[in-house]
Every structure is written in C-alpha cells, then in structure tokens.
Amino acid sequence: SQKIEQNSEALNIQEGKTATLTCNYTNYSPAYLQWYRQDPGRGPVFLLLIRENEKEKRKERLKVTFDTTLKQSLFHITASQPADSATYLCALSASGGSYIPTFGRGTSLIVHP
Amino acid sequence: NAGVTQTPKFRVLKTGQSMTLLCAQDMNHEYMYWYRQDPGMGLRLIHYSVGEGTTAKGEVPDGYNVSRLKKQNFLLGLESAAPSQTSVYFCASNQGETQYFGPGTRLLVL
C-alpha cells in the first residue's frame, strides 16, 4: 500500500541552526511533492513544490530536495528562528491519476531562542 | 479576496444530530476538498469535487455527504453525527497544483 512517512517526534533545535525534516514514501510514482506549514489552530499553508524531475528547489531560507531513487524528500530551513516553530507537512501527488495530494502526518519543529 | 472561508468555526453536537459545514472560496477554483485532521492521523480526504455539480469519495467518506451546487461553495453534511466524527475539518481548493486551505471547523460530538 502507499505510504508517506514523516518523523512523528518533534524536532528541537537552537535558533540560528539549520532544521532538516524528512519525508519518505513507498509505492508511489510521484509527479510532484509539496511542503506545507501548519500553525496551531490554523489550516496548512503552501511553502514549496518540487517535481519528480527536479533535484532541488530554494525559496529564501527554505530548501527542498527530492530523491526519487531513495524515495525521500528533505526540507531544510537555514538560520532558523523561533517564528519557524510549526508543524510541517509533506504532500505527494502521484502521476497517472487525479494528482490529488496525499498528506503525511507532519513533523513538529520547535526552535529555541 | 477572502480566499477559503469555513462556517462555523466551532460546533458541539449530540450523537444522532445532523449538521452542514459550509466552505466558500472566491478564487474561482474548480477543485474543492474536505479533509478531517485527527491527532496522529494527519489530513485524511473525505470527499472532493472537480467542478460544479460533481463530487467524489476520498479516503474516509463514510458518514458524510457533500454537495457542490455552486462553483464557489462546497457543503459537507453529517446526517447522524457519531463521537468518531469529532475532529477538525478543513476545506481546501485549488486550480493548479497548490491547495489553499480554510481556517478549519472544530467539531465535538458528544
């Protein structure tokens, strides 16, 4: 069966360090993968999208990599700030179908000042 | 431009009661979705719509019905609420790849 896995344990880091979050998947032929941010009591907000033929995408302090051989995406936040504390969700859209994304359960990031 | 809005924000129901959650979007998006989010379970797709007058089942459709009579509105109905339907419900819409989410409706079924 298709699975998307994100680390269920919260990631605690110090301000200024780089946070790296992982999204692994199985039994998918991906078209693209997205990362969303969700703050408590709010809906998810889109951050970045990377396609299956792309290796890396950047946006300001954010970087996403996509390795379809390893079936893994890494999401990096450089020079992290307490305001980056949130839950980060990855969402995978499979090729050959409706492209409706399937979401991972999310990883909580806590940046300590 | 309000984006995606949801009504109500919070509701308490007794088992067996019915209710309708309303989602509205002003971005002229074709696709609309209803998700539920439970602790440790992530976002799970209930139903979705690819255009006015169309609906389709998602991953967890049982106990819910939907209607898309107007392009901008997507309604989620619970005919006979059960405690297992206690959750946070999110509506989303998209035209391209990116989904835009509403603020959520917190539903408690006693």
GROMACS .gro file of C-alpha atoms in nm:
model
  223
    1SER     CA    1   0.000   0.000   0.000
    2GLN     CA    2   0.106   0.361  -0.049
    3LYS     CA    3   0.266   0.526   0.250
    4ILE     CA    4   0.407   0.866   0.334
    5GLU     CA    5   0.617   0.882   0.647
    6GLN     CA    6   0.731   1.181   0.844
    7ASN     CA    7   0.906   1.169   1.178
    8SER     CA    8   0.638   1.179   1.444
    9GLU     CA    9   0.880   1.303   1.707
   10ALA     CA   10   0.922   1.677   1.740
   11LEU     CA   11   1.247   1.827   1.617
   12ASN     CA   12   1.404   2.062   1.868
   13ILE     CA   13   1.683   2.292   1.750
   14GLN     CA   14   1.857   2.610   1.858
   15GLU     CA   15   1.793   2.941   1.687
   16GLY     CA   16   2.034   3.001   1.402
   17LYS     CA   17   2.087   2.633   1.321
   18THR     CA   18   1.958   2.453   1.013
   19ALA     CA   19   1.648   2.241   1.060
   20THR     CA   20   1.614   1.935   0.839
   21LEU     CA   21   1.285   1.749   0.810
   22THR     CA   22   1.238   1.420   0.628
   23CYS     CA   23   0.957   1.280   0.417
   24ASN     CA   24   0.983   0.919   0.298
   25TYR     CA   25   0.737   0.742   0.073
   26THR     CA   26   0.671   0.393  -0.059
   27ASN     CA   27   0.470   0.256  -0.351
   28TYR     CA   28   0.430   0.591  -0.522
   29SER     CA   29   0.521   0.702  -0.869
   30PRO     CA   30   0.537   1.071  -0.785
   31ALA     CA   31   0.455   1.360  -1.012
   32TYR     CA   32   0.547   1.620  -0.753
   33LEU     CA   33   0.584   1.674  -0.381
   34GLN     CA   34   0.480   1.974  -0.174
   35TRP     CA   35   0.566   2.106   0.170
   36TYR     CA   36   0.313   2.293   0.382
   37ARG     CA   37   0.338   2.473   0.715
   38GLN     CA   38   0.064   2.445   0.975
   39ASP     CA   39   0.038   2.660   1.286
   40PRO     CA   40  -0.179   2.551   1.581
   41GLY     CA   41  -0.548   2.614   1.517
   42ARG     CA   42  -0.492   2.709   1.153
   43GLY     CA   43  -0.509   2.547   0.813
   44PRO     CA   44  -0.193   2.438   0.627
   45VAL     CA   45  -0.015   2.698   0.414
   46PHE     CA   46   0.180   2.608   0.099
   47LEU     CA   47   0.556   2.660   0.107
   48LEU     CA   48   0.731   2.482  -0.181
   49LEU     CA   49   0.666   2.237  -0.463
   50ILE     CA   50   0.925   2.014  -0.629
   51ARG     CA   51   0.866   1.796  -0.934
   52GLU     CA   52   0.990   1.442  -0.984
   53ASN     CA   53   1.249   1.553  -1.239
   54GLU     CA   54   1.391   1.825  -1.011
   55LYS     CA   55   1.662   1.764  -0.753
   56GLU     CA   56   1.643   2.083  -0.550
   57LYS     CA   57   1.428   2.393  -0.502
   58ARG     CA   58   1.502   2.702  -0.296
   59LYS     CA   59   1.296   2.989  -0.162
   60GLU     CA   60   1.463   3.239   0.068
   61ARG     CA   61   1.575   3.035   0.374
   62LEU     CA   62   1.394   2.721   0.258
   63LYS     CA   63   1.537   2.439   0.051
   64VAL     CA   64   1.374   2.117  -0.064
   65THR     CA   65   1.546   1.817  -0.219
   66PHE     CA   66   1.379   1.525  -0.391
   67ASP     CA   67   1.548   1.190  -0.444
   68THR     CA   68   1.317   0.953  -0.632
   69THR     CA   69   1.572   0.672  -0.605
   70LEU     CA   70   1.580   0.692  -0.226
   71LYS     CA   71   1.208   0.783  -0.227
   72GLN     CA   72   1.279   1.073   0.002
   73SER     CA   73   1.241   1.449   0.027
   74LEU     CA   74   1.437   1.666   0.268
   75PHE     CA   75   1.313   2.006   0.380
   76HIS     CA   76   1.572   2.247   0.517
   77ILE     CA   77   1.526   2.577   0.699
   78THR     CA   78   1.853   2.764   0.734
   79ALA     CA   79   1.922   3.023   1.005
   80SER     CA   80   1.612   2.903   1.187
   81GLN     CA   81   1.412   3.140   1.405
   82PRO     CA   82   1.158   3.081   1.685
   83ALA     CA   83   0.892   3.205   1.439
   84ASP     CA   84   0.967   2.897   1.226
   85SER     CA   85   0.821   2.677   1.501
   86ALA     CA   86   0.525   2.495   1.349
   87THR     CA   87   0.421   2.160   1.207
   88TYR     CA   88   0.546   2.087   0.857
   89LEU     CA   89   0.352   1.855   0.628
   90CYS     CA   90   0.468   1.691   0.311
   91ALA     CA   91   0.215   1.601   0.042
   92LEU     CA   92   0.271   1.370  -0.251
   93SER     CA   93   0.083   1.368  -0.579
   94ALA     CA   94   0.111   1.056  -0.787
   95SER     CA   95   0.142   1.059  -1.164
   96GLY     CA   96  -0.112   0.893  -1.388
   97GLY     CA   97  -0.409   0.982  -1.173
   98SER     CA   98  -0.600   1.275  -1.037
   99TYR     CA   99  -0.289   1.437  -0.881
  100ILE     CA  100  -0.486   1.487  -0.560
  101PRO     CA  101  -0.219   1.512  -0.289
  102THR     CA  102  -0.188   1.266  -0.005
  103PHE     CA  103  -0.052   1.423   0.312
  104GLY     CA  104   0.195   1.290   0.563
  105ARG     CA  105   0.119   1.323   0.932
  106GLY     CA  106   0.360   1.612   0.977
  107THR     CA  107   0.662   1.684   1.193
  108SER     CA  108   0.660   1.945   1.466
  109LEU     CA  109   0.958   2.182   1.464
  110ILE     CA  110   1.045   2.377   1.778
  111VAL     CA  111   1.314   2.643   1.751
  112HIS     CA  112   1.453   2.751   2.085
  113PRO     CA  113   1.586   3.108   2.132
  114ASN     CA  114  -1.011   3.846  -0.162
  115ALA     CA  115  -1.103   3.627   0.137
  116GLY     CA  116  -0.959   3.302  -0.004
  117VAL     CA  117  -1.122   2.998   0.155
  118THR     CA  118  -1.366   3.052   0.439
  119GLN     CA  119  -1.543   2.797   0.657
  120THR     CA  120  -1.858   2.819   0.866
  121PRO     CA  121  -1.896   2.757   1.157
  122LYS     CA  122  -1.562   2.777   1.338
  123PHE     CA  123  -1.672   2.555   1.624
  124ARG     CA  124  -1.973   2.335   1.694
  125VAL     CA  125  -2.087   2.089   1.957
  126LEU     CA  126  -2.334   1.820   1.854
  127LYS     CA  127  -2.508   1.540   2.032
  128THR     CA  128  -2.490   1.191   1.889
  129GLY     CA  129  -2.751   1.149   1.618
  130GLN     CA  130  -2.785   1.518   1.534
  131SER     CA  131  -2.721   1.646   1.186
  132MET     CA  132  -2.534   1.948   1.060
  133THR     CA  133  -2.384   2.105   0.750
  134LEU     CA  134  -2.040   2.261   0.724
  135LEU     CA  135  -2.006   2.531   0.463
  136CYS     CA  136  -1.694   2.606   0.262
  137ALA     CA  137  -1.671   2.904   0.029
  138GLN     CA  138  -1.390   3.019  -0.199
  139ASP     CA  139  -1.363   3.336  -0.404
  140MET     CA  140  -1.070   3.232  -0.627
  141ASN     CA  141  -1.283   3.069  -0.898
  142HIS     CA  142  -1.115   2.735  -0.833
  143GLU     CA  143  -1.253   2.422  -0.996
  144TYR     CA  144  -1.133   2.170  -0.738
  145MET     CA  145  -1.254   2.167  -0.377
  146TYR     CA  146  -1.186   1.922  -0.096
  147TRP     CA  147  -1.297   1.828   0.254
  148TYR     CA  148  -1.039   1.682   0.494
  149ARG     CA  149  -1.052   1.579   0.855
  150GLN     CA  150  -0.749   1.605   1.081
  151ASP     CA  151  -0.714   1.397   1.393
  152PRO     CA  152  -0.418   1.378   1.633
  153GLY     CA  153  -0.155   1.142   1.498
  154MET     CA  154  -0.354   1.075   1.180
  155GLY     CA  155  -0.272   1.369   0.961
  156LEU     CA  156  -0.506   1.507   0.698
  157ARG     CA  157  -0.744   1.250   0.550
  158LEU     CA  158  -0.954   1.322   0.245
  159ILE     CA  159  -1.329   1.278   0.296
  160HIS     CA  160  -1.479   1.391  -0.036
  161TYR     CA  161  -1.375   1.614  -0.319
  162SER     CA  162  -1.519   1.789  -0.621
  163VAL     CA  163  -1.360   1.857  -0.960
  164GLY     CA  164  -1.624   2.109  -1.064
  165GLU     CA  165  -1.973   2.241  -1.008
  166GLY     CA  166  -2.224   1.959  -0.981
  167THR     CA  167  -1.962   1.685  -0.934
  168THR     CA  168  -1.846   1.505  -0.620
  169ALA     CA  169  -1.631   1.202  -0.548
  170LYS     CA  170  -1.534   0.992  -0.248
  171GLY     CA  171  -1.200   1.023  -0.080
  172GLU     CA  172  -1.024   0.803   0.172
  173VAL     CA  173  -1.280   0.826   0.457
  174PRO     CA  174  -1.624   0.910   0.311
  175ASP     CA  175  -1.849   0.700   0.534
  176GLY     CA  176  -2.096   0.902   0.742
  177TYR     CA  177  -2.059   1.214   0.528
  178ASN     CA  178  -2.231   1.358   0.224
  179VAL     CA  179  -2.135   1.654   0.010
  180SER     CA  180  -2.285   1.884  -0.249
  181ARG     CA  181  -2.138   2.135  -0.494
  182LEU     CA  182  -2.436   2.321  -0.635
  183LYS     CA  183  -2.236   2.638  -0.695
  184LYS     CA  184  -1.875   2.657  -0.803
  185GLN     CA  185  -1.775   2.870  -0.505
  186ASN     CA  186  -1.940   2.655  -0.237
  187PHE     CA  187  -1.875   2.302  -0.113
  188LEU     CA  188  -2.100   2.168   0.163
  189LEU     CA  189  -2.019   1.880   0.396
  190GLY     CA  190  -2.312   1.712   0.570
  191LEU     CA  191  -2.330   1.482   0.867
  192GLU     CA  192  -2.671   1.315   0.869
  193SER     CA  193  -2.638   1.141   1.205
  194ALA     CA  194  -2.331   1.252   1.397
  195ALA     CA  195  -2.123   0.999   1.589
  196PRO     CA  196  -1.850   1.057   1.851
  197SER     CA  197  -1.598   0.916   1.599
  198GLN     CA  198  -1.666   1.223   1.386
  199THR     CA  199  -1.518   1.452   1.650
  200SER     CA  200  -1.238   1.617   1.457
  201VAL     CA  201  -1.111   1.931   1.293
  202TYR     CA  202  -1.245   1.968   0.940
  203PHE     CA  203  -1.056   2.158   0.674
  204CYS     CA  204  -1.178   2.267   0.336
  205ALA     CA  205  -0.933   2.335   0.054
  206SER     CA  206  -0.947   2.445  -0.307
  207ASN     CA  207  -0.706   2.458  -0.598
  208GLN     CA  208  -0.680   2.533  -0.966
  209GLY     CA  209  -0.321   2.424  -1.023
  210GLU     CA  210  -0.108   2.208  -0.800
  211THR     CA  211  -0.118   2.408  -0.479
  212GLN     CA  212  -0.402   2.374  -0.231
  213TYR     CA  213  -0.541   2.669  -0.037
  214PHE     CA  214  -0.690   2.577   0.298
  215GLY     CA  215  -0.960   2.732   0.509
  216PRO     CA  216  -0.915   2.802   0.880
  217GLY     CA  217  -1.094   2.483   0.989
  218THR     CA  218  -1.407   2.385   1.178
  219ARG     CA  219  -1.367   2.219   1.514
  220LEU     CA  220  -1.648   1.969   1.573
  221LEU     CA  221  -1.717   1.793   1.900
  222VAL     CA  222  -1.976   1.513   1.904
  223LEU     CA  223  -2.093   1.410   2.250
   0.00000   0.00000   0.00000
